[in-house]
Structures are given as C-alpha cells and as structure tokens.
Amino acid sequence: MGSVRLSRVAKTYGREETRVWALREVTLSVEPGTFVVILGPSGSGKTTLLNLIGALDVPSEGRVEVAGHDLTRSTEAERARFRRHKVGFVFQFFNLVPTLTARENVLLAAELVPHPRDPDALLAAVGLSHRKHHFPGELSGGEQQRVAVARALAKNPEVILADEPTGSLDSQSGAQVLALLWRFARDEGRTVLMVTHNQALAQIADRVLRLKDGRIVEDRRNEEPRTPEEVVW
Ligand SMILES: Nc1ncnc2c1ncn2[C@@H]1O[C@H](COP(=O)(O)OP(=O)(O)OP(=O)(O)O)[C@@H](O)[C@H]1O
C-alpha cells in the first residue's frame, strides 16, 4: 500500500556557485494510512518534497520509494505509469480542464486506471451531484476544489499529494475539502501528504513535518489528532 520512504535525499537546482539546495539529507518513513501535514516557510522545500514523492521529479542524491516502487531506479515511462496509477494530486488552483464539465473531469481521471471509483458516487460524496454537469468556470472556488478532490480520489490512489489545497478557499470550503482528504486517510488507509502554510492544520495530522532550508527540522506524531470539524481557522 501507500508507504513512503526517503533515504538521504537531496535535490539541487543549478550548478556550482548558483547551486540551490532545495532539499538535503532528508530521511523519512511514512506508514500507509497516515495523514501528514508539511509545514515550513516559503522556499523551505515543501513542494520539492511532494514532487519527488509524486515522481514529478527525481532526486539529485538518495533514494525515494513509494508504494513499493523505487522511483530512483525507474525509467521515465515507469514513473509516468506510477503517477497515473498510484498518486492523486490536488493543487492550490484546482487545475481542472475548463472545457469539460465537473463529471467529465472526474471521468477523465477514472478512465486512466483499471479499478477506478465511481465518478457519480464521488461527486455525491463531495456534495456536488447537483452541479456535475456544470463547467469549472460556473463553479465557486470551493466547488472546483471539491471536484479536484473527487478527481484525485477517482483513481483510487494509494497516495494523495496535496499542495496548499485550501490556500485559495474561504474557511468553510477549506474545511469541507480538508474533511474529504482526512477521511480518505482515516477510513480507507490511504496516505495523504498535505503542504500548508496554516499552522492550525497541524492539529488534524497524524504526523507533522516541518521543513527549513531544505531539511526536516521537526517530525512529530500526534497521538490524538483532532477532526477537521474541531479545528477553528
Ligand atoms: N526549478 C527550479 N529551479 C531552481 N530553483 C528552484 C526550482 N524549484 C525550486 N527551486 C528552489 O528550491 C527551493 C525550494 O523550493 P520549494 O518550491 O520546494 O519551496 P516551498 O517550501 O514549496 O515554497 P513555497 O511555500 O513558497 O511554495 C527554493 O529556494 C526555490 O527557489
């Protein structure tokens, strides 16, 4: 299932005197079913970390293993297959296809995998049955993000990577999106890694990672995480 293991991972950009260390000496092991919240200042390496786990990028050093796949020893074609089958992505700005309806956006993801979840059931679960034939431009930000979560879940992925999924939402829509991601980890044993600038969201995490200057400077487990509904933000 969706285990995540990084061993002495570094990621650099550029060369020699202009080299930037986006990540260094990152070692991490996350068990399936964990809801991980990743905090850290701008430029600390949070997005880079998600990109490596999601096989959108490869490390400069070290090893990345996700859901039993060694992403550092795979070809680009294998990584594309891994992204397609194993990972659901949720971004800050939804990234829906504007010319497709909500339902078609979810269907498009479902068609990528052999054992998808039912798009209509997912749209019902995110409270959007009545809006499924609407285009993204006809939906509010919160509704679009709920479609994006339904799209990510449609693939029934082992790992969900969410980069500031509530960053552009009002608090009520944000809470709904959060609850969907949280339940997916809790009820279905999937691994969710979520980057956020909102410190309050650490309370709902099973595990909190804090990055600074490309290193993990805090790695804490919450014995009794709160539910998204309990957190005021
Ligand atoms: N393609 C790139 N080329 C050069 N440097 C990059 C590239 N991508 C990221 N970086 C640098 O790597 C470092 C980490 O970036 P990253 O986007 O992972 O940070 P972040 O914690 O997600 O920041 P933010 O909260 O602002 O999104 C930064 O110094 C950034 O400027």
Tab-separated table of N, CA, C and O and ligand atoms in Angstrom, residues 13 20 22 41-48 197, ligand 1:
chain	number	residue	atom	x	y	z
A	13	TYR	N	19.266	22.471	-7.556
A	13	TYR	CA	18.988	23.088	-8.855
A	13	TYR	C	20.194	23.925	-9.238
A	13	TYR	O	20.827	24.535	-8.381
A	20	VAL	N	21.333	25.719	-5.852
A	20	VAL	CA	20.377	25.863	-4.741
A	20	VAL	C	20.087	24.468	-4.207
A	20	VAL	O	19.778	23.559	-4.978
A	22	ALA	N	17.505	22.611	-2.654
A	22	ALA	CA	16.078	22.653	-2.314
A	22	ALA	C	15.775	21.665	-1.194
A	22	ALA	O	14.910	21.911	-0.355
A	41	PRO	N	8.535	27.559	6.058
A	41	PRO	CA	8.471	28.843	5.369
A	41	PRO	C	8.601	28.695	3.853
A	41	PRO	O	8.993	27.634	3.355
A	42	SER	N	8.288	29.767	3.160
A	42	SER	CA	8.412	29.791	1.709
A	42	SER	C	9.851	29.460	1.310
A	42	SER	O	10.792	29.968	1.907
A	43	GLY	N	9.987	28.577	0.340
A	43	GLY	CA	11.324	28.217	-0.141
A	43	GLY	C	12.013	27.139	0.677
A	43	GLY	O	13.171	26.803	0.423
A	44	SER	N	11.298	26.531	1.639
A	44	SER	CA	11.956	25.548	2.509
A	44	SER	C	12.025	24.151	1.891
A	44	SER	O	12.649	23.250	2.458
A	45	GLY	N	11.341	23.952	0.754
A	45	GLY	CA	11.458	22.667	0.066
A	45	GLY	C	10.200	21.819	0.072
A	45	GLY	O	10.220	20.661	-0.371
A	46	LYS	N	9.084	22.382	0.510
A	46	LYS	CA	7.860	21.587	0.665
A	46	LYS	C	7.366	21.036	-0.682
A	46	LYS	O	7.073	19.848	-0.809
A	47	THR	N	7.277	21.918	-1.673
A	47	THR	CA	6.781	21.473	-2.981
A	47	THR	C	7.770	20.503	-3.621
A	47	THR	O	7.367	19.501	-4.238
A	48	THR	N	9.041	20.776	-3.444
A	48	THR	CA	10.060	19.869	-3.986
A	48	THR	C	9.880	18.466	-3.403
A	48	THR	O	9.949	17.469	-4.130
A	197	HIS	N	0.426	26.386	4.686
A	197	HIS	CA	1.027	27.460	5.481
A	197	HIS	C	0.238	27.676	6.761
A	197	HIS	O	0.616	28.477	7.597
B	1	LIG	N1	13.020	24.654	-10.943
B	1	LIG	C1	13.758	25.287	-10.037
B	1	LIG	N2	14.931	25.873	-10.377
B	1	LIG	C2	15.694	26.491	-9.467
B	1	LIG	N3	15.398	26.572	-8.151
B	1	LIG	C3	14.256	26.010	-7.756
B	1	LIG	C4	13.368	25.344	-8.657
B	1	LIG	N4	12.310	24.870	-7.950
B	1	LIG	C5	12.509	25.245	-6.672
B	1	LIG	N5	13.672	25.921	-6.543
B	1	LIG	C6	14.240	26.453	-5.299
B	1	LIG	O1	14.256	25.408	-4.334
B	1	LIG	C7	13.900	25.895	-3.053
B	1	LIG	C8	12.694	25.114	-2.501
B	1	LIG	O2	11.555	25.410	-3.302
B	1	LIG	P1	10.094	24.814	-2.988
B	1	LIG	O3	9.190	25.282	-4.072
B	1	LIG	O4	10.214	23.369	-2.763
B	1	LIG	O5	9.739	25.548	-1.612
B	1	LIG	P2	8.360	25.618	-0.842
B	1	LIG	O6	8.671	25.333	0.580
B	1	LIG	O7	7.354	24.771	-1.517
B	1	LIG	O8	7.986	27.156	-1.015
B	1	LIG	P3	6.545	27.897	-1.092
B	1	LIG	O9	5.944	27.764	0.274
B	1	LIG	O10	6.919	29.311	-1.403
B	1	LIG	O11	5.763	27.237	-2.180
B	1	LIG	C9	13.648	27.383	-3.215
B	1	LIG	O12	14.812	28.070	-2.855
B	1	LIG	C10	13.365	27.530	-4.685
B	1	LIG	O13	13.721	28.822	-5.136
